[in-house]
Short mmCIF file of C-alpha atoms in Angstrom, two decimals:
data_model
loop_
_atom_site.label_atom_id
_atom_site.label_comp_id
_atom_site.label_asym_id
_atom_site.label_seq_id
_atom_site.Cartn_x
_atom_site.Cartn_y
_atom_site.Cartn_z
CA UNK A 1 -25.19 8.48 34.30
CA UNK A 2 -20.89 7.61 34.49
CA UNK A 3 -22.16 3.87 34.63
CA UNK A 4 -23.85 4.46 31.26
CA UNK A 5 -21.35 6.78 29.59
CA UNK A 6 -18.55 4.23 30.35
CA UNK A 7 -20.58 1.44 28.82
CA UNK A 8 -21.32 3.40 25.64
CA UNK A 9 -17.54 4.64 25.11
CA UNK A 10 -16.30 0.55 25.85
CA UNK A 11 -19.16 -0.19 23.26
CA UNK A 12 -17.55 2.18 20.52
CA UNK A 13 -14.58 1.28 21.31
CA UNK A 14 -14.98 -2.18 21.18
CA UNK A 15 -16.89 -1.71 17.75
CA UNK A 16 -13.72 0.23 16.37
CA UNK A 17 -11.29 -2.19 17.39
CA UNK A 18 -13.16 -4.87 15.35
CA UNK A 19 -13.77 -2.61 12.24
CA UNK A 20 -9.71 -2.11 12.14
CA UNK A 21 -9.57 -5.60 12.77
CA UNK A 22 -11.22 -6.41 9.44
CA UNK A 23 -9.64 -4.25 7.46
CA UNK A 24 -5.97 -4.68 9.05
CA UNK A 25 -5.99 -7.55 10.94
CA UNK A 26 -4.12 -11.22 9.77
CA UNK A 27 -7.13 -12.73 8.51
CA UNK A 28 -9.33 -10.00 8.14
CA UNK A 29 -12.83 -10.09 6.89
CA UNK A 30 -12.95 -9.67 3.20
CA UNK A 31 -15.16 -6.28 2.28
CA UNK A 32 -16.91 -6.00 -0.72
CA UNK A 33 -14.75 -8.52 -2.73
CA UNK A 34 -16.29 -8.13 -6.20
CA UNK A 35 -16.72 -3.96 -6.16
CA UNK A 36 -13.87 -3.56 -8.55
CA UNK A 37 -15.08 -5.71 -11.32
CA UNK A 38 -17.64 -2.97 -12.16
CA UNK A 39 -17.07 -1.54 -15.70
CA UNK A 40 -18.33 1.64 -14.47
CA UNK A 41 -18.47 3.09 -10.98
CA UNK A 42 -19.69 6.11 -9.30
CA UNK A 43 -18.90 8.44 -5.88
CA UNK A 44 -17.95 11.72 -4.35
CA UNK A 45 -15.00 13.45 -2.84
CA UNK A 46 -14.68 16.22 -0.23
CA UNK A 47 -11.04 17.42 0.97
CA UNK A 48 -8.79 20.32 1.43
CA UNK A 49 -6.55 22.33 -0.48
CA UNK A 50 -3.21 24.87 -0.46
CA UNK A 51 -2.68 26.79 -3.67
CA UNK A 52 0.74 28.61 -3.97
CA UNK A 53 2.19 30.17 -7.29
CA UNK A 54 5.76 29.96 -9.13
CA UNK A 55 6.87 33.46 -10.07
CA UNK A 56 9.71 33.59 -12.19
CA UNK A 57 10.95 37.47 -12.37
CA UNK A 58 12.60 38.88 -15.75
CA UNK A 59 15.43 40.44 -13.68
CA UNK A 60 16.76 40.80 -10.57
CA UNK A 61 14.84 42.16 -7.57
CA UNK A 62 12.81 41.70 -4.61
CA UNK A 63 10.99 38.55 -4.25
CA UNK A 64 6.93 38.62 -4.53
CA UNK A 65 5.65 36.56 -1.84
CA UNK A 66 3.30 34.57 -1.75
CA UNK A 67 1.07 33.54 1.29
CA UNK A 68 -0.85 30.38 1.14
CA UNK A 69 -4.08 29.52 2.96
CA UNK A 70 -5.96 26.04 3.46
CA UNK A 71 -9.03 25.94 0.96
CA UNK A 72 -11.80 23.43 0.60
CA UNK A 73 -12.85 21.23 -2.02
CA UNK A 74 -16.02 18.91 -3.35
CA UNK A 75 -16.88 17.17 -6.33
CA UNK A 76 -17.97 14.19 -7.92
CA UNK A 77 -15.74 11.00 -9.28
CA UNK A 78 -16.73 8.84 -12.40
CA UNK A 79 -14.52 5.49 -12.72
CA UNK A 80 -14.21 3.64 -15.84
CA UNK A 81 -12.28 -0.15 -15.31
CA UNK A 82 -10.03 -0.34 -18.39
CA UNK A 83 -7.81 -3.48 -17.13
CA UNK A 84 -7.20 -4.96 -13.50
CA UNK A 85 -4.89 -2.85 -12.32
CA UNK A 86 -5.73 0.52 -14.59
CA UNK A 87 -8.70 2.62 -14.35
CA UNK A 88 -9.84 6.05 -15.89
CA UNK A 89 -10.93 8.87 -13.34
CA UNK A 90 -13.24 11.91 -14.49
CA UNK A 91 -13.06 14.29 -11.56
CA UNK A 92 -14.78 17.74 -11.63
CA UNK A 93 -14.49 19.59 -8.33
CA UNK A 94 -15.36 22.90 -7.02
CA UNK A 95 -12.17 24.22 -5.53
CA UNK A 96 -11.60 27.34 -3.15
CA UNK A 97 -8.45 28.77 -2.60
CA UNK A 98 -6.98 32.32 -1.92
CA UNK A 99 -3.55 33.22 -1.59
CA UNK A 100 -2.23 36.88 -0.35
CA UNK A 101 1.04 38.40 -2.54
CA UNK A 102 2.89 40.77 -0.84
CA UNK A 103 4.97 43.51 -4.01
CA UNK A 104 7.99 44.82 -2.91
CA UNK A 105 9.23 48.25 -3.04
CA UNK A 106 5.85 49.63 -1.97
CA UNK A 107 5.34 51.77 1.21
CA UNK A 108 1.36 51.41 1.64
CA UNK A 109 0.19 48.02 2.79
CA UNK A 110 -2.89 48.98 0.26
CA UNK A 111 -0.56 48.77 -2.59
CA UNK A 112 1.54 46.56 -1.44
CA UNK A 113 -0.97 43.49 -1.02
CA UNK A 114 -3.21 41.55 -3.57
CA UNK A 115 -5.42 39.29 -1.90
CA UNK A 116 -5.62 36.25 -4.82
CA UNK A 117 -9.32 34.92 -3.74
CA UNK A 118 -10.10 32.35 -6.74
CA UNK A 119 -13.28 29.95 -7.39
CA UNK A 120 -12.12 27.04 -9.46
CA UNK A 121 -13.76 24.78 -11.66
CA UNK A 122 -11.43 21.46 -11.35
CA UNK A 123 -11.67 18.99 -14.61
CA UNK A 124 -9.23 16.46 -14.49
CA UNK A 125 -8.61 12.95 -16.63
CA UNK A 126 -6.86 10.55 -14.67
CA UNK A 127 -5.40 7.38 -14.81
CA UNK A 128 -5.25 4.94 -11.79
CA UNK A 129 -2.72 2.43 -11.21
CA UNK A 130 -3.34 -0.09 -8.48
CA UNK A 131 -1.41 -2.78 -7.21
CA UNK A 132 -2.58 -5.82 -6.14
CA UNK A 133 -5.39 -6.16 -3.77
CA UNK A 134 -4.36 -7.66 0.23
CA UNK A 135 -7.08 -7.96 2.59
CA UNK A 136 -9.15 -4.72 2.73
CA UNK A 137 -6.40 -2.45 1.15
CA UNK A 138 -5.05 -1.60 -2.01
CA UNK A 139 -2.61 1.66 -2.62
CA UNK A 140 -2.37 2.83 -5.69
CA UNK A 141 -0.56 5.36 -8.27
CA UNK A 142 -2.53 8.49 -10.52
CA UNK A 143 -1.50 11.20 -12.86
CA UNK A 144 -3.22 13.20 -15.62
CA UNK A 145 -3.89 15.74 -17.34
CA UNK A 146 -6.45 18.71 -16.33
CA UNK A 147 -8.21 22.22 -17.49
CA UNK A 148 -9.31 24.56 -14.49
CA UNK A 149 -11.89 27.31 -15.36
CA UNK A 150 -11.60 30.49 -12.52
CA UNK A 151 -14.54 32.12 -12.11
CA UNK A 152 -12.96 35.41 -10.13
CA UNK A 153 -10.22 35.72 -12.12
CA UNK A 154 -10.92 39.15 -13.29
CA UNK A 155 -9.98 38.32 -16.86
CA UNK A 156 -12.50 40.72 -18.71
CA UNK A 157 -11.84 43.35 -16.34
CA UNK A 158 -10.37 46.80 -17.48
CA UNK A 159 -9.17 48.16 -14.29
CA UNK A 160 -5.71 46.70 -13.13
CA UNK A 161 -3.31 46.86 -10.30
CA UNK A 162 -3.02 50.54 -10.11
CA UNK A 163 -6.94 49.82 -9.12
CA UNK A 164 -6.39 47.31 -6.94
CA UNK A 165 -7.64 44.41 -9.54
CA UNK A 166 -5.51 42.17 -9.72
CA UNK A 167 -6.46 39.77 -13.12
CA UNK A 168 -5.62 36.14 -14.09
CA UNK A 169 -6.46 34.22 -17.54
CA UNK A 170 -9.46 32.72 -16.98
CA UNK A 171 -8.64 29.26 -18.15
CA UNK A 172 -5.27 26.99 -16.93
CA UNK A 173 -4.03 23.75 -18.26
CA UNK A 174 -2.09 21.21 -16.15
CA UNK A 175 -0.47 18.10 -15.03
CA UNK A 176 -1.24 16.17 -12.13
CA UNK A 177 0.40 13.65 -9.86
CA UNK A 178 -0.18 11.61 -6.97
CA UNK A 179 -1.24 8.68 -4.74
CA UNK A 180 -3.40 7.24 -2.15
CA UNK A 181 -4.80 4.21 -1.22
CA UNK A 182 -8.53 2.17 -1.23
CA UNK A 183 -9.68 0.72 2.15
CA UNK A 184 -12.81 -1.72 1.82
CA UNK A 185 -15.32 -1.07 4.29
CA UNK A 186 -18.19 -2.96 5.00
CA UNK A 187 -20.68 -0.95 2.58
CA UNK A 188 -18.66 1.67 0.69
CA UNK A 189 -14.97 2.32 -0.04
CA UNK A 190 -13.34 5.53 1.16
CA UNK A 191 -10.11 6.21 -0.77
CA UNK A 192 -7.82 9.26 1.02
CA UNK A 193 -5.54 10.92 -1.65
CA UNK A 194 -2.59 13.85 -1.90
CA UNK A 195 -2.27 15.02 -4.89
CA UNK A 196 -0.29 17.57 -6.52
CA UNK A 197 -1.12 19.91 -9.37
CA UNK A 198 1.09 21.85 -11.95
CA UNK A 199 -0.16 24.65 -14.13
CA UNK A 200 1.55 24.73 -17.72
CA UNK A 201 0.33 28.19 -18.32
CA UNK A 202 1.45 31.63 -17.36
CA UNK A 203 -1.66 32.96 -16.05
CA UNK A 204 -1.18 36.39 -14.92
CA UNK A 205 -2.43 39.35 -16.76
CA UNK A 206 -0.22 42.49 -16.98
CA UNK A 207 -1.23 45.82 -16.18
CA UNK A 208 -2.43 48.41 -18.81
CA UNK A 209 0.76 50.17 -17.95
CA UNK A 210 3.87 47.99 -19.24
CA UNK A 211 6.11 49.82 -16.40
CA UNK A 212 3.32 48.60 -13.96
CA UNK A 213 5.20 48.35 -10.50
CA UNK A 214 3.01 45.02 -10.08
CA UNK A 215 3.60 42.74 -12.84
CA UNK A 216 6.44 44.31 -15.33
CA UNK A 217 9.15 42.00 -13.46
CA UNK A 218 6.93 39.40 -13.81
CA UNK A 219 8.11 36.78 -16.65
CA UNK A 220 5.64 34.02 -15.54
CA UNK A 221 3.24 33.37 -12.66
CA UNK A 222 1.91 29.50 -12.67
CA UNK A 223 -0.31 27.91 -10.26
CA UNK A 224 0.59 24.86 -8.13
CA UNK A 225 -0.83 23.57 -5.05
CA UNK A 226 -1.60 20.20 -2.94
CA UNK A 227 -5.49 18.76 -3.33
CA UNK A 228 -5.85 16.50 -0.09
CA UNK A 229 -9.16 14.78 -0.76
CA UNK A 230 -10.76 12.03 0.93
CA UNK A 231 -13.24 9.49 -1.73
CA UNK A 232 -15.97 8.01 -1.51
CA UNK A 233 -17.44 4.86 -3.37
#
């Protein structure tokens, strides 16, 4: 039984090293050499996620923090080749996320914390820029512009804070930026990214109350967070 194990963990190894040898080596084996002259191409992406907020407060006081957790994300990718080196990305993605504010001046732990839990709907227009092509490889550049829909957002809720519902506008607009890079495998492409995302809105909702302990210091609370996802093509 060791005799065998040991032969199937050289075999996999062995396998590895030549699969990083085509991709990385000095001549490597050149890996589907015609995929980007497609007009049109098609995959998926899964990957993770950490959502955090900017909160900008009216005047001075205690700082609301803001606890970030790791989230998850899927979706789908449709790729349209405008030139060589440019390419248009359509990118809608199921997104998880929750984040846990902590309001100061509160005694109770009950009033004191807002657990954020948000399902997002993730559309974002991209454009790629890639530089040239070398062996299996090719990094490349992308930035856009996207709308997010949040399903828990609370929006048409009445109760607020003083309820313990804590409400966010339902729809977000923002910018994106980031890069990753293309490796050619033998039958697909796999593409890791980091990505960062920018909300242009203020998306909280104030309390019924304009005195409200919760959000009257509150001047603007925008999303931002870090999309790690990993493609594939």
């Amino acid at each position: 039984m060791k005799t065998k194990l040991v032969f199937a963990l050289l075999v996999i190894t062995c396998h590895a090293q030549a699969q990083f040898g085509s991709i990385f080596g000095r001549d490597p084996i050149i890996h589907l050499e015609n995929f980007d002259k497609q007009r049109v191409h098609w995959g998926y992406f899964l990957g993770f996620n950490s959502y955090d907020f900017k909160i900008d407060q009216n005047r001075l006081n205690e700082e609301i923090l803001c606890e970030t957790s790791v989230g998850f994300n899927v979706g789908l990718v449709g790729d349209l080749r405008l030139h060589e080196y440019i390419n248009l990305r359509f990118e809608p993605g199921l997104y998880y996320t929750q984040r846990n504010l902590t309001f100061p001046n509160f005694e109770s732990e009950f009033d004191a914390l807002r657990e954020v839990k948000s399902t997002y709907i993730h559309f974002p227009l991209l454009l790629k820029f890639s530089s040239k092509r070398v062996g299996n490889v090719r990094p490349y550049l992308v930035g856009g512009l996207s709308t997010t829909l949040n399903l828990s957002s609370n929006s048409k809720a009445r109760d607020d804070n003083s309820n313990n519902r804590f409400r966010m506008n339902q729809w977000t607009n923002n910018y994106e930026l980031g890069f990753g890079i293309d490796i050619y495998l033998e039958y697909f492409k796999f593409s890791p990214s980091i990505r960062g995302v920018f909300s242009l809105n203020d998306e909280l909702i104030r309390d019924n109350d304009p005195n409200s302990p919760w959000t009257s210091s509150v001047e603007s609370m925008k999303t931002r967070g870090v999309f790690i996802n990993f493609t594939f093509h």
